[in-house]
Amino acid sequence: TALFGAGIEAWIYRPLRRAQATEMILFLSSVGALIVIEGVAGLLFGTEVRTFDPLPQLPLRLGPLTISTVHLAMLGSWLPIWATIAWLARSRSGRFLRAIGDAPRVAILLGLPQDRLFLMSFAVGSALSAPAALLYTWHRGLTPYMGLNALLIAAAAVLIGGRRGLLPGAITAVALGLLQSLVVAFVPTGWEEGVAFFFLLVALLVRPQGIFGYALRW
């Protein structure tokens, strides 16, 4: 997935940036790439839902709560995520990546290597999607179109939390995930995504700049 993401950056986004494409053009190009990739995957592997062999059931019981093996694996997946966050916060390359994501024009004027940093960003982000996709597949099954819901929820987390800095989006994403997990106790399964977009609508009406706005940044 790291190599695949780096290839998308090198062969799609980089030529568009050099042609000085607008943000809207870049966004539409990403949607087009998603549709093409999903279509090719559907042609090669079919569109029916596929499942993995179930994980060994070793549930953890905490009073009235039962945590399944998949959920324990999800908790373990936080280790590489927090390792990446620590790398972004502490290392020289991580600070460069945050700089070019936060203020790309200023970072370029300061002489940061734009192409190399964008390539690294796509590779790291794509690599982190692999454990998430694997766990999601164990939880709900695999289809060529499974990424769309995850993409929409990720966009909602960024918009609700605020579009500047890494921490606001991370905090909002965790809160949305917990909310979606808890809401199924009160509404039918399948409405979890609706809850996320309900809060997105409320947040945009109350604070269009995001809950955290521009103050909480690192």
mmCIF file with all atom_site columns, C-alpha atoms in Angstrom:
data_model
loop_
_atom_site.group_PDB
_atom_site.id
_atom_site.type_symbol
_atom_site.label_atom_id
_atom_site.label_alt_id
_atom_site.label_comp_id
_atom_site.label_asym_id
_atom_site.label_entity_id
_atom_site.label_seq_id
_atom_site.pdbx_PDB_ins_code
_atom_site.Cartn_x
_atom_site.Cartn_y
_atom_site.Cartn_z
_atom_site.occupancy
_atom_site.B_iso_or_equiv
_atom_site.pdbx_formal_charge
_atom_site.auth_seq_id
_atom_site.auth_comp_id
_atom_site.auth_asym_id
_atom_site.auth_atom_id
_atom_site.pdbx_PDB_model_num
ATOM 1   C CA . THR A 1 1   ? 0.000   0.000   0.000   1.00 0.00 ? 1   THR A CA 1
ATOM 2   C CA . ALA A 1 2   ? 2.915   2.369   0.614   1.00 0.00 ? 2   ALA A CA 1
ATOM 3   C CA . LEU A 1 3   ? 4.247   1.788   -2.916  1.00 0.00 ? 3   LEU A CA 1
ATOM 4   C CA . PHE A 1 4   ? 0.749   2.084   -4.373  1.00 0.00 ? 4   PHE A CA 1
ATOM 5   C CA . GLY A 1 5   ? 0.121   5.409   -2.629  1.00 0.00 ? 5   GLY A CA 1
ATOM 6   C CA . ALA A 1 6   ? 3.520   6.735   -3.691  1.00 0.00 ? 6   ALA A CA 1
ATOM 7   C CA . GLY A 1 7   ? 2.708   5.762   -7.288  1.00 0.00 ? 7   GLY A CA 1
ATOM 8   C CA . ILE A 1 8   ? -0.556  7.727   -7.190  1.00 0.00 ? 8   ILE A CA 1
ATOM 9   C CA . GLU A 1 9   ? 1.331   10.769  -5.936  1.00 0.00 ? 9   GLU A CA 1
ATOM 10  C CA . ALA A 1 10  ? 4.053   10.461  -8.559  1.00 0.00 ? 10  ALA A CA 1
ATOM 11  C CA . TRP A 1 11  ? 1.822   9.747   -11.574 1.00 0.00 ? 11  TRP A CA 1
ATOM 12  C CA . ILE A 1 12  ? -1.367  11.686  -10.806 1.00 0.00 ? 12  ILE A CA 1
ATOM 13  C CA . TYR A 1 13  ? -0.907  14.439  -8.256  1.00 0.00 ? 13  TYR A CA 1
ATOM 14  C CA . ARG A 1 14  ? 2.627   15.567  -9.114  1.00 0.00 ? 14  ARG A CA 1
ATOM 15  C CA . PRO A 1 15  ? 1.873   16.312  -12.797 1.00 0.00 ? 15  PRO A CA 1
ATOM 16  C CA . LEU A 1 16  ? -1.276  18.192  -11.735 1.00 0.00 ? 16  LEU A CA 1
ATOM 17  C CA . ARG A 1 17  ? 0.658   20.284  -9.189  1.00 0.00 ? 17  ARG A CA 1
ATOM 18  C CA . ARG A 1 18  ? 3.278   21.143  -11.785 1.00 0.00 ? 18  ARG A CA 1
ATOM 19  C CA . ALA A 1 19  ? 0.463   22.254  -14.073 1.00 0.00 ? 19  ALA A CA 1
ATOM 20  C CA . GLN A 1 20  ? -0.719  24.496  -11.197 1.00 0.00 ? 20  GLN A CA 1
ATOM 21  C CA . ALA A 1 21  ? -4.064  22.737  -10.883 1.00 0.00 ? 21  ALA A CA 1
ATOM 22  C CA . THR A 1 22  ? -6.510  24.186  -8.370  1.00 0.00 ? 22  THR A CA 1
ATOM 23  C CA . GLU A 1 23  ? -7.553  22.377  -5.191  1.00 0.00 ? 23  GLU A CA 1
ATOM 24  C CA . MET A 1 24  ? -10.903 21.550  -6.811  1.00 0.00 ? 24  MET A CA 1
ATOM 25  C CA . ILE A 1 25  ? -9.130  19.872  -9.743  1.00 0.00 ? 25  ILE A CA 1
ATOM 26  C CA . LEU A 1 26  ? -6.970  17.873  -7.335  1.00 0.00 ? 26  LEU A CA 1
ATOM 27  C CA . PHE A 1 27  ? -10.062 16.818  -5.393  1.00 0.00 ? 27  PHE A CA 1
ATOM 28  C CA . LEU A 1 28  ? -11.928 15.729  -8.529  1.00 0.00 ? 28  LEU A CA 1
ATOM 29  C CA . SER A 1 29  ? -8.841  13.838  -9.679  1.00 0.00 ? 29  SER A CA 1
ATOM 30  C CA . SER A 1 30  ? -8.716  11.948  -6.395  1.00 0.00 ? 30  SER A CA 1
ATOM 31  C CA . VAL A 1 31  ? -12.391 11.003  -6.749  1.00 0.00 ? 31  VAL A CA 1
ATOM 32  C CA . GLY A 1 32  ? -11.724 9.866   -10.315 1.00 0.00 ? 32  GLY A CA 1
ATOM 33  C CA . ALA A 1 33  ? -8.758  7.766   -9.208  1.00 0.00 ? 33  ALA A CA 1
ATOM 34  C CA . LEU A 1 34  ? -10.885 6.166   -6.483  1.00 0.00 ? 34  LEU A CA 1
ATOM 35  C CA . ILE A 1 35  ? -13.643 5.247   -8.959  1.00 0.00 ? 35  ILE A CA 1
ATOM 36  C CA . VAL A 1 36  ? -11.154 3.791   -11.461 1.00 0.00 ? 36  VAL A CA 1
ATOM 37  C CA . ILE A 1 37  ? -9.350  1.726   -8.797  1.00 0.00 ? 37  ILE A CA 1
ATOM 38  C CA . GLU A 1 38  ? -12.639 0.398   -7.409  1.00 0.00 ? 38  GLU A CA 1
ATOM 39  C CA . GLY A 1 39  ? -13.817 -0.501  -10.904 1.00 0.00 ? 39  GLY A CA 1
ATOM 40  C CA . VAL A 1 40  ? -10.600 -2.341  -11.752 1.00 0.00 ? 40  VAL A CA 1
ATOM 41  C CA . ALA A 1 41  ? -10.716 -4.228  -8.439  1.00 0.00 ? 41  ALA A CA 1
ATOM 42  C CA . GLY A 1 42  ? -14.316 -5.213  -9.148  1.00 0.00 ? 42  GLY A CA 1
ATOM 43  C CA . LEU A 1 43  ? -13.408 -6.497  -12.618 1.00 0.00 ? 43  LEU A CA 1
ATOM 44  C CA . LEU A 1 44  ? -10.448 -8.507  -11.341 1.00 0.00 ? 44  LEU A CA 1
ATOM 45  C CA . PHE A 1 45  ? -11.909 -9.960  -8.144  1.00 0.00 ? 45  PHE A CA 1
ATOM 46  C CA . GLY A 1 46  ? -15.690 -9.562  -8.408  1.00 0.00 ? 46  GLY A CA 1
ATOM 47  C CA . THR A 1 47  ? -18.034 -7.335  -6.436  1.00 0.00 ? 47  THR A CA 1
ATOM 48  C CA . GLU A 1 48  ? -19.470 -9.862  -3.984  1.00 0.00 ? 48  GLU A CA 1
ATOM 49  C CA . VAL A 1 49  ? -18.643 -9.602  -0.299  1.00 0.00 ? 49  VAL A CA 1
ATOM 50  C CA . ARG A 1 50  ? -15.654 -11.739 0.694   1.00 0.00 ? 50  ARG A CA 1
ATOM 51  C CA . THR A 1 51  ? -14.661 -12.691 4.217   1.00 0.00 ? 51  THR A CA 1
ATOM 52  C CA . PHE A 1 52  ? -11.541 -13.954 5.945   1.00 0.00 ? 52  PHE A CA 1
ATOM 53  C CA . ASP A 1 53  ? -11.452 -16.978 8.180   1.00 0.00 ? 53  ASP A CA 1
ATOM 54  C CA . PRO A 1 54  ? -12.603 -15.756 11.606  1.00 0.00 ? 54  PRO A CA 1
ATOM 55  C CA . LEU A 1 55  ? -10.019 -14.945 14.220  1.00 0.00 ? 55  LEU A CA 1
ATOM 56  C CA . PRO A 1 56  ? -9.834  -17.286 17.237  1.00 0.00 ? 56  PRO A CA 1
ATOM 57  C CA . GLN A 1 57  ? -12.492 -16.177 19.679  1.00 0.00 ? 57  GLN A CA 1
ATOM 58  C CA . LEU A 1 58  ? -10.772 -15.171 22.899  1.00 0.00 ? 58  LEU A CA 1
ATOM 59  C CA . PRO A 1 59  ? -13.183 -12.535 24.223  1.00 0.00 ? 59  PRO A CA 1
ATOM 60  C CA . LEU A 1 60  ? -12.199 -10.311 27.117  1.00 0.00 ? 60  LEU A CA 1
ATOM 61  C CA . ARG A 1 61  ? -14.989 -9.836  29.625  1.00 0.00 ? 61  ARG A CA 1
ATOM 62  C CA . LEU A 1 62  ? -15.044 -6.663  31.723  1.00 0.00 ? 62  LEU A CA 1
ATOM 63  C CA . GLY A 1 63  ? -18.194 -6.898  33.815  1.00 0.00 ? 63  GLY A CA 1
ATOM 64  C CA . PRO A 1 64  ? -21.162 -6.399  31.466  1.00 0.00 ? 64  PRO A CA 1
ATOM 65  C CA . LEU A 1 65  ? -18.844 -5.597  28.536  1.00 0.00 ? 65  LEU A CA 1
ATOM 66  C CA . THR A 1 66  ? -17.444 -8.205  26.159  1.00 0.00 ? 66  THR A CA 1
ATOM 67  C CA . ILE A 1 67  ? -14.541 -7.222  23.903  1.00 0.00 ? 67  ILE A CA 1
ATOM 68  C CA . SER A 1 68  ? -14.045 -9.519  20.906  1.00 0.00 ? 68  SER A CA 1
ATOM 69  C CA . THR A 1 69  ? -10.749 -10.643 19.412  1.00 0.00 ? 69  THR A CA 1
ATOM 70  C CA . VAL A 1 70  ? -11.175 -8.236  16.497  1.00 0.00 ? 70  VAL A CA 1
ATOM 71  C CA . HIS A 1 71  ? -11.694 -5.336  18.881  1.00 0.00 ? 71  HIS A CA 1
ATOM 72  C CA . LEU A 1 72  ? -8.575  -6.318  20.821  1.00 0.00 ? 72  LEU A CA 1
ATOM 73  C CA . ALA A 1 73  ? -6.672  -6.312  17.522  1.00 0.00 ? 73  ALA A CA 1
ATOM 74  C CA . MET A 1 74  ? -8.094  -2.862  16.787  1.00 0.00 ? 74  MET A CA 1
ATOM 75  C CA . LEU A 1 75  ? -6.749  -1.624  20.104  1.00 0.00 ? 75  LEU A CA 1
ATOM 76  C CA . GLY A 1 76  ? -3.358  -3.103  19.229  1.00 0.00 ? 76  GLY A CA 1
ATOM 77  C CA . SER A 1 77  ? -3.389  -1.288  15.888  1.00 0.00 ? 77  SER A CA 1
ATOM 78  C CA . TRP A 1 78  ? -2.998  1.970   17.801  1.00 0.00 ? 78  TRP A CA 1
ATOM 79  C CA . LEU A 1 79  ? 0.657   1.126   18.399  1.00 0.00 ? 79  LEU A CA 1
ATOM 80  C CA . PRO A 1 80  ? 1.858   1.846   14.818  1.00 0.00 ? 80  PRO A CA 1
ATOM 81  C CA . ILE A 1 81  ? -0.484  4.834   14.640  1.00 0.00 ? 81  ILE A CA 1
ATOM 82  C CA . TRP A 1 82  ? 0.943   6.447   17.773  1.00 0.00 ? 82  TRP A CA 1
ATOM 83  C CA . ALA A 1 83  ? 4.460   5.544   16.643  1.00 0.00 ? 83  ALA A CA 1
ATOM 84  C CA . THR A 1 84  ? 3.795   7.464   13.427  1.00 0.00 ? 84  THR A CA 1
ATOM 85  C CA . ILE A 1 85  ? 2.343   10.421  15.348  1.00 0.00 ? 85  ILE A CA 1
ATOM 86  C CA . ALA A 1 86  ? 5.435   10.483  17.575  1.00 0.00 ? 86  ALA A CA 1
ATOM 87  C CA . TRP A 1 87  ? 7.652   10.394  14.473  1.00 0.00 ? 87  TRP A CA 1
ATOM 88  C CA . LEU A 1 88  ? 5.719   13.296  12.940  1.00 0.00 ? 88  LEU A CA 1
ATOM 89  C CA . ALA A 1 89  ? 6.033   15.282  16.162  1.00 0.00 ? 89  ALA A CA 1
ATOM 90  C CA . ARG A 1 90  ? 9.684   14.606  16.997  1.00 0.00 ? 90  ARG A CA 1
ATOM 91  C CA . SER A 1 91  ? 11.709  13.808  13.900  1.00 0.00 ? 91  SER A CA 1
ATOM 92  C CA . ARG A 1 92  ? 13.121  16.298  11.416  1.00 0.00 ? 92  ARG A CA 1
ATOM 93  C CA . SER A 1 93  ? 11.370  14.624  8.475   1.00 0.00 ? 93  SER A CA 1
ATOM 94  C CA . GLY A 1 94  ? 8.101   14.537  10.410  1.00 0.00 ? 94  GLY A CA 1
ATOM 95  C CA . ARG A 1 95  ? 8.272   18.265  11.126  1.00 0.00 ? 95  ARG A CA 1
ATOM 96  C CA . PHE A 1 96  ? 8.956   18.928  7.434   1.00 0.00 ? 96  PHE A CA 1
ATOM 97  C CA . LEU A 1 97  ? 5.895   16.855  6.487   1.00 0.00 ? 97  LEU A CA 1
ATOM 98  C CA . ARG A 1 98  ? 3.700   18.784  8.910   1.00 0.00 ? 98  ARG A CA 1
ATOM 99  C CA . ALA A 1 99  ? 5.076   22.074  7.613   1.00 0.00 ? 99  ALA A CA 1
ATOM 100 C CA . ILE A 1 100 ? 4.298   21.324  3.978   1.00 0.00 ? 100 ILE A CA 1
ATOM 101 C CA . GLY A 1 101 ? 0.841   20.071  4.928   1.00 0.00 ? 101 GLY A CA 1
ATOM 102 C CA . ASP A 1 102 ? 0.089   23.122  7.064   1.00 0.00 ? 102 ASP A CA 1
ATOM 103 C CA . ALA A 1 103 ? 1.484   25.855  4.808   1.00 0.00 ? 103 ALA A CA 1
ATOM 104 C CA . PRO A 1 104 ? 2.770   24.367  1.525   1.00 0.00 ? 104 PRO A CA 1
ATOM 105 C CA . ARG A 1 105 ? 3.639   27.665  -0.167  1.00 0.00 ? 105 ARG A CA 1
ATOM 106 C CA . VAL A 1 106 ? 5.656   28.880  2.809   1.00 0.00 ? 106 VAL A CA 1
ATOM 107 C CA . ALA A 1 107 ? 7.416   25.512  3.115   1.00 0.00 ? 107 ALA A CA 1
ATOM 108 C CA . ILE A 1 108 ? 8.384   25.619  -0.556  1.00 0.00 ? 108 ILE A CA 1
ATOM 109 C CA . LEU A 1 109 ? 9.704   29.184  -0.206  1.00 0.00 ? 109 LEU A CA 1
ATOM 110 C CA . LEU A 1 110 ? 11.848  27.977  2.707   1.00 0.00 ? 110 LEU A CA 1
ATOM 111 C CA . GLY A 1 111 ? 13.457  25.424  0.391   1.00 0.00 ? 111 GLY A CA 1
ATOM 112 C CA . LEU A 1 112 ? 11.871  22.191  1.605   1.00 0.00 ? 112 LEU A CA 1
ATOM 113 C CA . PRO A 1 113 ? 11.943  19.389  -1.009  1.00 0.00 ? 113 PRO A CA 1
ATOM 114 C CA . GLN A 1 114 ? 8.305   19.438  -2.118  1.00 0.00 ? 114 GLN A CA 1
ATOM 115 C CA . ASP A 1 115 ? 8.218   16.353  -4.333  1.00 0.00 ? 115 ASP A CA 1
ATOM 116 C CA . ARG A 1 116 ? 10.075  14.133  -1.871  1.00 0.00 ? 116 ARG A CA 1
ATOM 117 C CA . LEU A 1 117 ? 7.913   15.219  1.056   1.00 0.00 ? 117 LEU A CA 1
ATOM 118 C CA . PHE A 1 118 ? 4.659   14.676  -0.830  1.00 0.00 ? 118 PHE A CA 1
ATOM 119 C CA . LEU A 1 119 ? 5.892   11.246  -1.912  1.00 0.00 ? 119 LEU A CA 1
ATOM 120 C CA . MET A 1 120 ? 6.750   10.372  1.699   1.00 0.00 ? 120 MET A CA 1
ATOM 121 C CA . SER A 1 121 ? 3.380   11.649  2.907   1.00 0.00 ? 121 SER A CA 1
ATOM 122 C CA . PHE A 1 122 ? 1.431   9.478   0.471   1.00 0.00 ? 122 PHE A CA 1
ATOM 123 C CA . ALA A 1 123 ? 3.573   6.441   1.264   1.00 0.00 ? 123 ALA A CA 1
ATOM 124 C CA . VAL A 1 124 ? 3.165   6.786   5.045   1.00 0.00 ? 124 VAL A CA 1
ATOM 125 C CA . GLY A 1 125 ? -0.561  7.521   4.858   1.00 0.00 ? 125 GLY A CA 1
ATOM 126 C CA . SER A 1 126 ? -1.179  4.600   2.507   1.00 0.00 ? 126 SER A CA 1
ATOM 127 C CA . ALA A 1 127 ? 0.847   2.231   4.693   1.00 0.00 ? 127 ALA A CA 1
ATOM 128 C CA . LEU A 1 128 ? -1.270  3.158   7.722   1.00 0.00 ? 128 LEU A CA 1
ATOM 129 C CA . SER A 1 129 ? -4.436  2.311   5.786   1.00 0.00 ? 129 SER A CA 1
ATOM 130 C CA . ALA A 1 130 ? -3.364  -1.351  5.480   1.00 0.00 ? 130 ALA A CA 1
ATOM 131 C CA . PRO A 1 131 ? -3.958  -2.471  9.111   1.00 0.00 ? 131 PRO A CA 1
ATOM 132 C CA . ALA A 1 132 ? -7.219  -0.492  9.177   1.00 0.00 ? 132 ALA A CA 1
ATOM 133 C CA . ALA A 1 133 ? -8.443  -2.222  6.009   1.00 0.00 ? 133 ALA A CA 1
ATOM 134 C CA . LEU A 1 134 ? -7.421  -5.631  7.335   1.00 0.00 ? 134 LEU A CA 1
ATOM 135 C CA . LEU A 1 135 ? -9.296  -5.149  10.605  1.00 0.00 ? 135 LEU A CA 1
ATOM 136 C CA . TYR A 1 136 ? -12.337 -3.712  8.827   1.00 0.00 ? 136 TYR A CA 1
ATOM 137 C CA . THR A 1 137 ? -12.384 -6.766  6.546   1.00 0.00 ? 137 THR A CA 1
ATOM 138 C CA . TRP A 1 138 ? -12.330 -9.132  9.519   1.00 0.00 ? 138 TRP A CA 1
ATOM 139 C CA . HIS A 1 139 ? -15.130 -7.120  11.081  1.00 0.00 ? 139 HIS A CA 1
ATOM 140 C CA . ARG A 1 140 ? -17.487 -6.561  8.115   1.00 0.00 ? 140 ARG A CA 1
ATOM 141 C CA . GLY A 1 141 ? -16.126 -8.289  5.019   1.00 0.00 ? 141 GLY A CA 1
ATOM 142 C CA . LEU A 1 142 ? -14.331 -7.102  1.903   1.00 0.00 ? 142 LEU A CA 1
ATOM 143 C CA . THR A 1 143 ? -15.737 -5.438  -1.224  1.00 0.00 ? 143 THR A CA 1
ATOM 144 C CA . PRO A 1 144 ? -14.107 -3.182  -3.845  1.00 0.00 ? 144 PRO A CA 1
ATOM 145 C CA . TYR A 1 145 ? -16.183 -0.266  -2.547  1.00 0.00 ? 145 TYR A CA 1
ATOM 146 C CA . MET A 1 146 ? -15.455 -0.558  1.162   1.00 0.00 ? 146 MET A CA 1
ATOM 147 C CA . GLY A 1 147 ? -13.126 2.449   1.168   1.00 0.00 ? 147 GLY A CA 1
ATOM 148 C CA . LEU A 1 148 ? -15.810 5.011   0.392   1.00 0.00 ? 148 LEU A CA 1
ATOM 149 C CA . ASN A 1 149 ? -17.419 4.916   3.851   1.00 0.00 ? 149 ASN A CA 1
ATOM 150 C CA . ALA A 1 150 ? -14.020 5.151   5.533   1.00 0.00 ? 150 ALA A CA 1
ATOM 151 C CA . LEU A 1 151 ? -13.122 8.102   3.303   1.00 0.00 ? 151 LEU A CA 1
ATOM 152 C CA . LEU A 1 152 ? -16.349 9.932   4.160   1.00 0.00 ? 152 LEU A CA 1
ATOM 153 C CA . ILE A 1 153 ? -15.920 9.328   7.907   1.00 0.00 ? 153 ILE A CA 1
ATOM 154 C CA . ALA A 1 154 ? -12.300 10.531  7.733   1.00 0.00 ? 154 ALA A CA 1
ATOM 155 C CA . ALA A 1 155 ? -13.423 13.685  5.905   1.00 0.00 ? 155 ALA A CA 1
ATOM 156 C CA . ALA A 1 156 ? -16.102 14.251  8.544   1.00 0.00 ? 156 ALA A CA 1
ATOM 157 C CA . ALA A 1 157 ? -13.525 13.916  11.341  1.00 0.00 ? 157 ALA A CA 1
ATOM 158 C CA . VAL A 1 158 ? -11.230 16.469  9.700   1.00 0.00 ? 158 VAL A CA 1
ATOM 159 C CA . LEU A 1 159 ? -14.042 18.949  9.033   1.00 0.00 ? 159 LEU A CA 1
ATOM 160 C CA . ILE A 1 160 ? -15.509 18.636  12.539  1.00 0.00 ? 160 ILE A CA 1
ATOM 161 C CA . GLY A 1 161 ? -12.153 18.902  14.297  1.00 0.00 ? 161 GLY A CA 1
ATOM 162 C CA . GLY A 1 162 ? -10.637 21.598  12.127  1.00 0.00 ? 162 GLY A CA 1
ATOM 163 C CA . ARG A 1 163 ? -8.381  21.474  9.107   1.00 0.00 ? 163 ARG A CA 1
ATOM 164 C CA . ARG A 1 164 ? -5.166  22.719  10.709  1.00 0.00 ? 164 ARG A CA 1
ATOM 165 C CA . GLY A 1 165 ? -2.817  20.469  12.624  1.00 0.00 ? 165 GLY A CA 1
ATOM 166 C CA . LEU A 1 166 ? -2.734  16.749  13.302  1.00 0.00 ? 166 LEU A CA 1
ATOM 167 C CA . LEU A 1 167 ? -4.155  16.583  16.830  1.00 0.00 ? 167 LEU A CA 1
ATOM 168 C CA . PRO A 1 168 ? -7.674  18.013  16.218  1.00 0.00 ? 168 PRO A CA 1
ATOM 169 C CA . GLY A 1 169 ? -8.457  15.456  13.503  1.00 0.00 ? 169 GLY A CA 1
ATOM 170 C CA . ALA A 1 170 ? -7.074  12.594  15.615  1.00 0.00 ? 170 ALA A CA 1
ATOM 171 C CA . ILE A 1 171 ? -9.144  13.559  18.673  1.00 0.00 ? 171 ILE A CA 1
ATOM 172 C CA . THR A 1 172 ? -12.303 13.958  16.595  1.00 0.00 ? 172 THR A CA 1
ATOM 173 C CA . ALA A 1 173 ? -11.747 10.641  14.781  1.00 0.00 ? 173 ALA A CA 1
ATOM 174 C CA . VAL A 1 174 ? -11.448 8.753   18.096  1.00 0.00 ? 174 VAL A CA 1
ATOM 175 C CA . ALA A 1 175 ? -14.574 10.475  19.439  1.00 0.00 ? 175 ALA A CA 1
ATOM 176 C CA . LEU A 1 176 ? -16.552 9.631   16.293  1.00 0.00 ? 176 LEU A CA 1
ATOM 177 C CA . GLY A 1 177 ? -15.392 6.018   16.418  1.00 0.00 ? 177 GLY A CA 1
ATOM 178 C CA . LEU A 1 178 ? -16.479 5.640   20.044  1.00 0.00 ? 178 LEU A CA 1
ATOM 179 C CA . LEU A 1 179 ? -19.790 7.338   19.304  1.00 0.00 ? 179 LEU A CA 1
ATOM 180 C CA . GLN A 1 180 ? -20.484 5.038   16.354  1.00 0.00 ? 180 GLN A CA 1
ATOM 181 C CA . SER A 1 181 ? -19.694 1.993   18.481  1.00 0.00 ? 181 SER A CA 1
ATOM 182 C CA . LEU A 1 182 ? -22.005 3.105   21.298  1.00 0.00 ? 182 LEU A CA 1
ATOM 183 C CA . VAL A 1 183 ? -24.918 4.252   19.172  1.00 0.00 ? 183 VAL A CA 1
ATOM 184 C CA . VAL A 1 184 ? -25.678 0.733   17.900  1.00 0.00 ? 184 VAL A CA 1
ATOM 185 C CA . ALA A 1 185 ? -26.997 -0.038  21.393  1.00 0.00 ? 185 ALA A CA 1
ATOM 186 C CA . PHE A 1 186 ? -29.887 2.353   20.738  1.00 0.00 ? 186 PHE A CA 1
ATOM 187 C CA . VAL A 1 187 ? -30.452 2.344   16.941  1.00 0.00 ? 187 VAL A CA 1
ATOM 188 C CA . PRO A 1 188 ? -30.404 -0.407  14.283  1.00 0.00 ? 188 PRO A CA 1
ATOM 189 C CA . THR A 1 189 ? -27.040 -1.439  12.836  1.00 0.00 ? 189 THR A CA 1
ATOM 190 C CA . GLY A 1 190 ? -26.221 0.533   9.721   1.00 0.00 ? 190 GLY A CA 1
ATOM 191 C CA . TRP A 1 191 ? -27.040 3.939   11.174  1.00 0.00 ? 191 TRP A CA 1
ATOM 192 C CA . GLU A 1 192 ? -23.549 4.524   12.557  1.00 0.00 ? 192 GLU A CA 1
ATOM 193 C CA . GLU A 1 193 ? -22.466 6.582   9.524   1.00 0.00 ? 193 GLU A CA 1
ATOM 194 C CA . GLY A 1 194 ? -25.613 8.685   9.797   1.00 0.00 ? 194 GLY A CA 1
ATOM 195 C CA . VAL A 1 195 ? -24.655 9.706   13.336  1.00 0.00 ? 195 VAL A CA 1
ATOM 196 C CA . ALA A 1 196 ? -21.244 10.929  12.151  1.00 0.00 ? 196 ALA A CA 1
ATOM 197 C CA . PHE A 1 197 ? -22.763 13.064  9.416   1.00 0.00 ? 197 PHE A CA 1
ATOM 198 C CA . PHE A 1 198 ? -25.423 14.415  11.758  1.00 0.00 ? 198 PHE A CA 1
ATOM 199 C CA . PHE A 1 199 ? -22.667 15.756  14.003  1.00 0.00 ? 199 PHE A CA 1
ATOM 200 C CA . LEU A 1 200 ? -20.838 17.019  10.913  1.00 0.00 ? 200 LEU A CA 1
ATOM 201 C CA . LEU A 1 201 ? -23.910 19.057  9.939   1.00 0.00 ? 201 LEU A CA 1
ATOM 202 C CA . VAL A 1 202 ? -24.294 20.451  13.456  1.00 0.00 ? 202 VAL A CA 1
ATOM 203 C CA . ALA A 1 203 ? -20.589 21.308  13.677  1.00 0.00 ? 203 ALA A CA 1
ATOM 204 C CA . LEU A 1 204 ? -20.598 23.104  10.321  1.00 0.00 ? 204 LEU A CA 1
ATOM 205 C CA . LEU A 1 205 ? -23.658 25.125  11.348  1.00 0.00 ? 205 LEU A CA 1
ATOM 206 C CA . VAL A 1 206 ? -22.207 26.105  14.740  1.00 0.00 ? 206 VAL A CA 1
ATOM 207 C CA . ARG A 1 207 ? -18.472 26.377  13.954  1.00 0.00 ? 207 ARG A CA 1
ATOM 208 C CA . PRO A 1 208 ? -17.673 26.205  10.219  1.00 0.00 ? 208 PRO A CA 1
ATOM 209 C CA . GLN A 1 209 ? -13.945 26.467  11.011  1.00 0.00 ? 209 GLN A CA 1
ATOM 210 C CA . GLY A 1 210 ? -14.109 23.276  13.116  1.00 0.00 ? 210 GLY A CA 1
ATOM 211 C CA . ILE A 1 211 ? -14.543 22.617  16.822  1.00 0.00 ? 211 ILE A CA 1
ATOM 212 C CA . PHE A 1 212 ? -10.890 23.292  17.574  1.00 0.00 ? 212 PHE A CA 1
ATOM 213 C CA . GLY A 1 213 ? -10.520 25.916  14.845  1.00 0.00 ? 213 GLY A CA 1
ATOM 214 C CA . TYR A 1 214 ? -6.942  27.055  14.441  1.00 0.00 ? 214 TYR A CA 1
ATOM 215 C CA . ALA A 1 215 ? -5.864  27.235  18.078  1.00 0.00 ? 215 ALA A CA 1
ATOM 216 C CA . LEU A 1 216 ? -5.032  23.576  18.758  1.00 0.00 ? 216 LEU A CA 1
ATOM 217 C CA . ARG A 1 217 ? -2.059  22.836  16.499  1.00 0.00 ? 217 ARG A CA 1
ATOM 218 C CA . TRP A 1 218 ? 1.158   20.823  16.725  1.00 0.00 ? 218 TRP A CA 1
#
